[in-house]
Short mmCIF file of C-alpha atoms and ligand atoms in Angstrom, two decimals:
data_model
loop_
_atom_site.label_atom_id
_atom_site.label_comp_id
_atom_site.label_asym_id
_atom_site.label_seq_id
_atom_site.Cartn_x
_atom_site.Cartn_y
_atom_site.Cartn_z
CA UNK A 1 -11.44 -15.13 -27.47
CA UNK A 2 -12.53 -13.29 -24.25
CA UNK A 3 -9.86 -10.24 -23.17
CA UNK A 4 -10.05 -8.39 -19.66
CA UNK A 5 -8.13 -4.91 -18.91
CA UNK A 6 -8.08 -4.17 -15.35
CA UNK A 7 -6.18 -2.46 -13.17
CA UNK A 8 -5.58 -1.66 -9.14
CA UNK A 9 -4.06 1.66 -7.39
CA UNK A 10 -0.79 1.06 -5.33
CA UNK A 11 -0.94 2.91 -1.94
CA UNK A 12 0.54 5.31 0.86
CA UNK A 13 0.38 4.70 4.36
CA UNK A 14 -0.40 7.65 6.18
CA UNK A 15 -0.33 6.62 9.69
CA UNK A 16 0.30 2.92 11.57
CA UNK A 17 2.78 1.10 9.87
CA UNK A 18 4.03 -1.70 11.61
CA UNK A 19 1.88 -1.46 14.67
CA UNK A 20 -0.92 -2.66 11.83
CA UNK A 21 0.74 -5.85 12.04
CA UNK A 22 -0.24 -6.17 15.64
CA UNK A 23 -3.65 -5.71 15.02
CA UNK A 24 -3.23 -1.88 15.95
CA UNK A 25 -5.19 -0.05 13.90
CA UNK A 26 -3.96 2.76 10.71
CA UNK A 27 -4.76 4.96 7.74
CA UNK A 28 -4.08 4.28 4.30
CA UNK A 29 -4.47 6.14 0.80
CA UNK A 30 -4.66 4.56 -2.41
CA UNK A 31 -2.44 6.17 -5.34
CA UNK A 32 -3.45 7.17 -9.07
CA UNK A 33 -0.88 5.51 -10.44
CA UNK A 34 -1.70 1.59 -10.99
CA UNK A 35 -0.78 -1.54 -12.68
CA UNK A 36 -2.98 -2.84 -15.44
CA UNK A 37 -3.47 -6.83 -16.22
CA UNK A 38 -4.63 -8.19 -19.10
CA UNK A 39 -6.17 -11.60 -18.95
CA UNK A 40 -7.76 -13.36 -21.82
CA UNK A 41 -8.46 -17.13 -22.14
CA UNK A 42 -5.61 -19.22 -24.92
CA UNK A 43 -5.39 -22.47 -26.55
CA UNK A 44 -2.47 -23.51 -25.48
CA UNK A 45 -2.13 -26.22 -23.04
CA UNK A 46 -0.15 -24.14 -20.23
CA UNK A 47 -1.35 -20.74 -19.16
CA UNK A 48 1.45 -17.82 -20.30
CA UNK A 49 2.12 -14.62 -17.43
CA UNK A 50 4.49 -11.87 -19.13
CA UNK A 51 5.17 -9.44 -16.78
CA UNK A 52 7.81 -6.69 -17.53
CA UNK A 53 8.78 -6.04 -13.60
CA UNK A 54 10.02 -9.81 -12.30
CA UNK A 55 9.26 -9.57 -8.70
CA UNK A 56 5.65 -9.60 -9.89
CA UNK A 57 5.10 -12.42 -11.75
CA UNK A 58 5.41 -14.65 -8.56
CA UNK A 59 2.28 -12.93 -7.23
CA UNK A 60 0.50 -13.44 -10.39
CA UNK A 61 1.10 -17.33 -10.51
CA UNK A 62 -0.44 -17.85 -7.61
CA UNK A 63 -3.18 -15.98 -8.20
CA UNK A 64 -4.06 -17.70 -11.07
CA UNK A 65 -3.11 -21.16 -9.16
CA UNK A 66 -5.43 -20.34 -6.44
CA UNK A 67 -8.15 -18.70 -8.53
CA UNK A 68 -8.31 -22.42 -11.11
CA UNK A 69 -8.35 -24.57 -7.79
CA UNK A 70 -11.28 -21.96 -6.04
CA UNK A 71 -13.28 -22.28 -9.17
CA UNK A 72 -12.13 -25.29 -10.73
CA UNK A 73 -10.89 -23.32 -13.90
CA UNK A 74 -9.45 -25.86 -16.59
CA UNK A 75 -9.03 -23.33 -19.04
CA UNK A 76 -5.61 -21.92 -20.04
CA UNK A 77 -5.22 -18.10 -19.19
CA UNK A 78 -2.24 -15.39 -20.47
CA UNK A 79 -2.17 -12.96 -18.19
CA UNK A 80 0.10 -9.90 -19.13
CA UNK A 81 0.67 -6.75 -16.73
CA UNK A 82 1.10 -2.74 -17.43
CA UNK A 83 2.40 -0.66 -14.70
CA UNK A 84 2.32 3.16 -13.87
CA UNK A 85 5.20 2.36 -11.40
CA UNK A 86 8.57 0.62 -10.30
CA UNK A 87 8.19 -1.93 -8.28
CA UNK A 88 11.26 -0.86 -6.20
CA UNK A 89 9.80 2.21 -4.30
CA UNK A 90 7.58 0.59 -2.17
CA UNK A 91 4.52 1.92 -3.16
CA UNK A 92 2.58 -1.50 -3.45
CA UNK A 93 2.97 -2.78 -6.38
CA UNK A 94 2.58 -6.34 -5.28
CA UNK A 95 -0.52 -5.96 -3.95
CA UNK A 96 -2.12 -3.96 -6.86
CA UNK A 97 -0.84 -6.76 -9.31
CA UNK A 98 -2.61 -9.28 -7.42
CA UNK A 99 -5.90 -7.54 -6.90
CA UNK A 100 -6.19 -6.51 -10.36
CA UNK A 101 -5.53 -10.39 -11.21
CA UNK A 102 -8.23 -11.48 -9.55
CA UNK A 103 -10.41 -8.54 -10.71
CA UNK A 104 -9.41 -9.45 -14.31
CA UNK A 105 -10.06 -13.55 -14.01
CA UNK A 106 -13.20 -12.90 -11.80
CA UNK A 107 -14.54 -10.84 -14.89
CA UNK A 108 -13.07 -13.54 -17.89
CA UNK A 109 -14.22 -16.29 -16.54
CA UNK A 110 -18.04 -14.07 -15.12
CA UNK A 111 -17.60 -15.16 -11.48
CA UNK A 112 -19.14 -12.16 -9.63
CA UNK A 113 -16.19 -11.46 -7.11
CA UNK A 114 -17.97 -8.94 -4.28
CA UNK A 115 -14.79 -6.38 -3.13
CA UNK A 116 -14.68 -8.39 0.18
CA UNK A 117 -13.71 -11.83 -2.11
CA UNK A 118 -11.22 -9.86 -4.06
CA UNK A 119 -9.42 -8.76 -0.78
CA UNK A 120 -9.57 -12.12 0.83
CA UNK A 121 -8.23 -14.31 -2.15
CA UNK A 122 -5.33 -11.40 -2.56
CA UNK A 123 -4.30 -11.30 0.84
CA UNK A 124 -3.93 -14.90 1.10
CA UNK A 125 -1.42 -14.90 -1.86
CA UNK A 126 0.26 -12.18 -0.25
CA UNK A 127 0.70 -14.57 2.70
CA UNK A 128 1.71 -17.09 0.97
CA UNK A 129 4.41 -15.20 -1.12
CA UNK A 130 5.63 -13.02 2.08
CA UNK A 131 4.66 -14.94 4.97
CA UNK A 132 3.89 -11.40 6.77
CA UNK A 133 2.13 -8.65 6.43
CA UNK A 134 -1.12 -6.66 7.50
CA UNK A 135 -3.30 -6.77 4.53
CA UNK A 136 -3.59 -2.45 4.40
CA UNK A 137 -2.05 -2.65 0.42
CA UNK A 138 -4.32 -5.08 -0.28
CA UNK A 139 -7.25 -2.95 1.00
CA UNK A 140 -5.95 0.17 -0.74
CA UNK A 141 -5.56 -1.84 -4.34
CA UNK A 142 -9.56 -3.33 -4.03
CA UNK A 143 -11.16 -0.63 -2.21
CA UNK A 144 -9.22 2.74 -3.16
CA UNK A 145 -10.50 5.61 -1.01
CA UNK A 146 -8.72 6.83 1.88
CA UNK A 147 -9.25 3.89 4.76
CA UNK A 148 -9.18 2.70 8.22
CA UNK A 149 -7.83 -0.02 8.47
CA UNK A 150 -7.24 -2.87 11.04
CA UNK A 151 -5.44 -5.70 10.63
CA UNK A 152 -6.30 -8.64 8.45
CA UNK A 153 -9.50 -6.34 7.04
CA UNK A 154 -11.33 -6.92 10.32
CA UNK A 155 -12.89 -3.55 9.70
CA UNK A 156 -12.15 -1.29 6.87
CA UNK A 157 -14.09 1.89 6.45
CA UNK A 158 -13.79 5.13 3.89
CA UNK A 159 -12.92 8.36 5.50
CA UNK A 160 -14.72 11.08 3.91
CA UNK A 161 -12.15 13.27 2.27
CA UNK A 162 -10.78 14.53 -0.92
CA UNK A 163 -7.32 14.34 -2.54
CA UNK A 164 -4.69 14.85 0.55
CA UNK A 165 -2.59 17.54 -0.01
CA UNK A 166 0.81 15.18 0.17
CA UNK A 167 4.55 15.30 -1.30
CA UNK A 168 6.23 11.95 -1.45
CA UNK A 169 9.51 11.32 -1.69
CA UNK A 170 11.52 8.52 -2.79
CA UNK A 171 15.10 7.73 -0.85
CA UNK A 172 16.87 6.14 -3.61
CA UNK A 173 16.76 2.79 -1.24
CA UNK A 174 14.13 -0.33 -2.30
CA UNK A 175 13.33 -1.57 1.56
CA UNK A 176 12.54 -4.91 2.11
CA UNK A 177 9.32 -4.98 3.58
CA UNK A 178 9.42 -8.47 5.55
CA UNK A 179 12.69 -7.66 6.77
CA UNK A 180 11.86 -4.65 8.37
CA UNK A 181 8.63 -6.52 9.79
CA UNK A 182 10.84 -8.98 11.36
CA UNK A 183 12.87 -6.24 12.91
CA UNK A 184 10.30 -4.69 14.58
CA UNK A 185 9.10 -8.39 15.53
CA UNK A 186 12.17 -9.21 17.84
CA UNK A 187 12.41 -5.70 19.08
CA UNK A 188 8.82 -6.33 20.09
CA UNK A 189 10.63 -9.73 21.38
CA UNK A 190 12.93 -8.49 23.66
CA UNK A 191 11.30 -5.09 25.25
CA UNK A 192 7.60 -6.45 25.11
CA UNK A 193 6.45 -3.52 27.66
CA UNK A 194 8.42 -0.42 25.47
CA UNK A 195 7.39 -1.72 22.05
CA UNK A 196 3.75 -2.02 23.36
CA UNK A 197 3.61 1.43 24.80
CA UNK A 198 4.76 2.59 21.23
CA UNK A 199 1.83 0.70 19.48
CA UNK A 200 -0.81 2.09 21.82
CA UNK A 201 0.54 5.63 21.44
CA UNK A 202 0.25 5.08 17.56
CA UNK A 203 -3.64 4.20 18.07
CA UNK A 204 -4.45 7.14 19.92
CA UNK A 205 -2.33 9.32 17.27
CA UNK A 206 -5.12 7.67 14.58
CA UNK A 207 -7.95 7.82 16.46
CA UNK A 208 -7.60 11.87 16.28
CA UNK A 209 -6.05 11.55 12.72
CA UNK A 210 -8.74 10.53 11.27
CA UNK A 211 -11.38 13.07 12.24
CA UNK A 212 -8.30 15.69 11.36
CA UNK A 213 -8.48 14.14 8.05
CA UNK A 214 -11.95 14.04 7.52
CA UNK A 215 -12.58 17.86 9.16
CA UNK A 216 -9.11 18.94 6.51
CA UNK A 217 -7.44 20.14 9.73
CA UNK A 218 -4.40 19.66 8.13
CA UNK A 219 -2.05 21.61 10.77
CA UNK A 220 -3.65 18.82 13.31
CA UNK A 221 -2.78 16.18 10.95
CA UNK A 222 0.79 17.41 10.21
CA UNK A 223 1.10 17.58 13.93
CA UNK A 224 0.03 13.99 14.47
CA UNK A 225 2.03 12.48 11.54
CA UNK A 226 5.79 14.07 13.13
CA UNK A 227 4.33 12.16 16.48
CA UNK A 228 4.11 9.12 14.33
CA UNK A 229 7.16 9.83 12.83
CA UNK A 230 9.26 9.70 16.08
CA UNK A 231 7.65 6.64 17.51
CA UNK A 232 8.64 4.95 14.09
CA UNK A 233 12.20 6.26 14.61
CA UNK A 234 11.65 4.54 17.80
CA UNK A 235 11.10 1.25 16.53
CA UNK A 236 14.28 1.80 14.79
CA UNK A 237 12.90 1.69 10.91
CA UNK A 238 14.07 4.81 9.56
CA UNK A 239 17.37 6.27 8.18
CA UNK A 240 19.47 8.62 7.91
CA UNK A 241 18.28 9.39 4.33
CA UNK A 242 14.52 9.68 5.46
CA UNK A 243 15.69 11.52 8.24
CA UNK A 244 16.82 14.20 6.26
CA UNK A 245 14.54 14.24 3.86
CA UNK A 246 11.44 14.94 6.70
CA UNK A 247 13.76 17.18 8.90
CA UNK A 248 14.10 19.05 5.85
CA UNK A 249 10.35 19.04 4.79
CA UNK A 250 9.40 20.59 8.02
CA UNK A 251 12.01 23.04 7.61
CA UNK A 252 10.75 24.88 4.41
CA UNK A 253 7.24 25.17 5.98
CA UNK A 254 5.59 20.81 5.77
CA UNK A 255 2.52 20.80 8.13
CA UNK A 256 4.07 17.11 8.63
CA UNK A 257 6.26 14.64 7.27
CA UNK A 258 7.00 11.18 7.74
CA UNK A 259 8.13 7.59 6.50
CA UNK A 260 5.55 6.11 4.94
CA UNK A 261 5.59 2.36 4.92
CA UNK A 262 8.14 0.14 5.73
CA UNK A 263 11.42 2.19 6.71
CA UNK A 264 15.07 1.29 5.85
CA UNK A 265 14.46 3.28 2.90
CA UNK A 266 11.52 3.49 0.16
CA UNK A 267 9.49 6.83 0.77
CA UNK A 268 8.57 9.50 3.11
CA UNK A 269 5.47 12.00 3.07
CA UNK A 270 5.25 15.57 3.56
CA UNK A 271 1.73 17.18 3.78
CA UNK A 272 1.81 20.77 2.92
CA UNK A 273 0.01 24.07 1.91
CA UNK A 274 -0.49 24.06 -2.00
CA UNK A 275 1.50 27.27 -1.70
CA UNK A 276 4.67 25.04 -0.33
CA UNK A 277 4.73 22.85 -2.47
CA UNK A 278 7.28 24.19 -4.85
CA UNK A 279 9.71 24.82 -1.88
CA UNK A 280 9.20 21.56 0.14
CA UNK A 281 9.79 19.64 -3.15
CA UNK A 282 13.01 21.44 -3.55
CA UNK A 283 13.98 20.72 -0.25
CA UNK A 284 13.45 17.17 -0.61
CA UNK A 285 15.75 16.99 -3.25
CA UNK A 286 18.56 19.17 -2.09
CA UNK A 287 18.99 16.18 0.43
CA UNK A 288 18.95 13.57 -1.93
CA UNK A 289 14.88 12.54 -2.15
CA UNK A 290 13.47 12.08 -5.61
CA UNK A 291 9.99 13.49 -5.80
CA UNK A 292 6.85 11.10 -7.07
CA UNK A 293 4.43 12.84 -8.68
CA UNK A 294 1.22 11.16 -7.05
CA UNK A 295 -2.57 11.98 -6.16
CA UNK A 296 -4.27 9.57 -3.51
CA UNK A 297 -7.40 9.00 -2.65
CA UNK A 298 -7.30 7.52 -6.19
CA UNK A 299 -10.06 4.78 -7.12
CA UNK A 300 -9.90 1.17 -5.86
CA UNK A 301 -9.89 -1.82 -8.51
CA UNK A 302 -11.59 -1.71 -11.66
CA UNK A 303 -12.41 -2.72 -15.15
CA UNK A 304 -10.65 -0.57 -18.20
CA UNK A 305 -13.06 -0.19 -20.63
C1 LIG B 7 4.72 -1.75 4.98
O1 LIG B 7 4.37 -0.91 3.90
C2 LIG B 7 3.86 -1.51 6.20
C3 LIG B 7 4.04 -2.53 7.32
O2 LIG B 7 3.14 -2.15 8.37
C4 LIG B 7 3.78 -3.94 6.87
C5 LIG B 7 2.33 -4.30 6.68
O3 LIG B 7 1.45 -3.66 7.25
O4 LIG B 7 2.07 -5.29 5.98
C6 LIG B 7 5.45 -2.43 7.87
#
């Protein structure tokens, strides 16, 4: 019987995160590390989803309940998913299982999914699942690249660049993401007017990012992603862990550094010189960060041949 391998690229947010949520816009990167998923079709009467990493297998039964009632699929499916990554460090692992689902049962079952489909079917599972959330994973998992993003996909575009010169950094701390969301959401709440002036100062931070990025002006981008940084400690979404691990980034010579994502733990960023590398990574862990060995820019979802 019919077997599909795909797979999908988890992601880094470089700049935006939370004011995405508001329909603000922000930059994301997709990651070359990714989850696979296997799909063939089965006889048995009830489809079978093994997944070695539990928090996924919720996103992968609804893809495949959404993806029988969209195309009125009798047929029983096992779907079975590889990973490059944990789920617990936040680097969108979610998201890249459910886009490569969908990738994988668009291909079994030869309905020609375009990129915009893929994103639109995933992100509605994701709302479904987490009841919150921007969508930016999602675009990083179908589209790869390095993007601009707004909310909901309105608009998502490629920036023209190459592999970004990042470190990331893992705080030892798995972040709920919808939490934090709904942190941000009653501080936005109660101080309407200073939570707004943070969101529109993290627009105009990406509106020069990404021509930095896209012109490698990386000691302008650096720059820009420490402004982000501060606004996000602002909003109150970072920790004394990440706090550390940036301060001490910068110290031994980052362009930049910043939490990347959520905050209340998960990872930070550090874009640097090739020839810091060795000594930012060092400096990362003296405080306690574990280093992930990651390129971006990585390739959206695909078929493994
Ligand atoms: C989480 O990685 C980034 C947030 O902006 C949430 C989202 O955009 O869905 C906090």
């Amino acid at each position: 019987m019919k077997k599909i391998t795909t797979s999908a690229p988890g992601k880094l947010m470089l700049f935006g995160e939370h004011a995405v949520v508001y329909g603000y816009p922000s930059i994301v990167t997709a990651m070359d590390t990714r989850i696979f998923v296997i799909a063939e079709m089965i006889e048995n009467s009830s489809d079978i989803i093994i997944t070695p990493q539990v928090k996924e297998s919720r996103f992968l039964v609804e893809s495949l309940k959404l993806f029988k009632e969209e195309f009125q699929v009798k047929q029983s499916v096992k779907l079975h998913t590889r990973s490059d990554f944990s789920h617990n460090v936040g680097l969108g692992s979610s998201s890249a299982v459910t886009v490569a689902a969908f990738k994988a049962l668009s291909l079994l079952f030869d309905k020609k999914l375009s990129k915009k489909e893929i994103f639109d079917l995933s992100y509605k599972v994701t709302l479904q699942i987490q009841g919150v959330g921007s969508g930016f994973d999602i675009a990083a998992a179908t589209y790869g690249g390095t993007l601009h993003f707004i909310t909901g996909g309105k608009k998502i575009e490629y920036l023209d660049t190459e592999e970004i010169p990042l470190i990331v950094g893992y705080s030892g701390v798995k972040a709920d993401t919808p939490t934090m969301i709904r942190k941000v959401e009653n501080a936005f709440k109660n101080k309407k007017e200073e939570i707004g002036k943070i969101f529109g100062e993290i627009e105009q931070i990406i509106g020069k990012a990404k021509e930095a990025i896209i012109d490698k002006d990386y000691q302008l981008t650096g720059n820009l992603m420490n402004k982000n940084h501060k606004l996000l400690v602002k909003l109150g979404v970072s920790t004394e862990r990440l706090e550390s691990m940036v301060n001490a980034s910068l110290a031994s010579g980052a362009y930049g550094a910043k939490l990347s994502g959520a905050g209340g733990g998960d990872c930070m960023i550090a874009l640097i010189s090739p020839e810091k590398k060795g000594e930012v990574e060092k400096a990362i862990q003296k405080v306690g960060g574990t280093i992930i060995r990651v390129a971006n820019n990585a390739e959206g979802t695909r078929e493994e041949l």
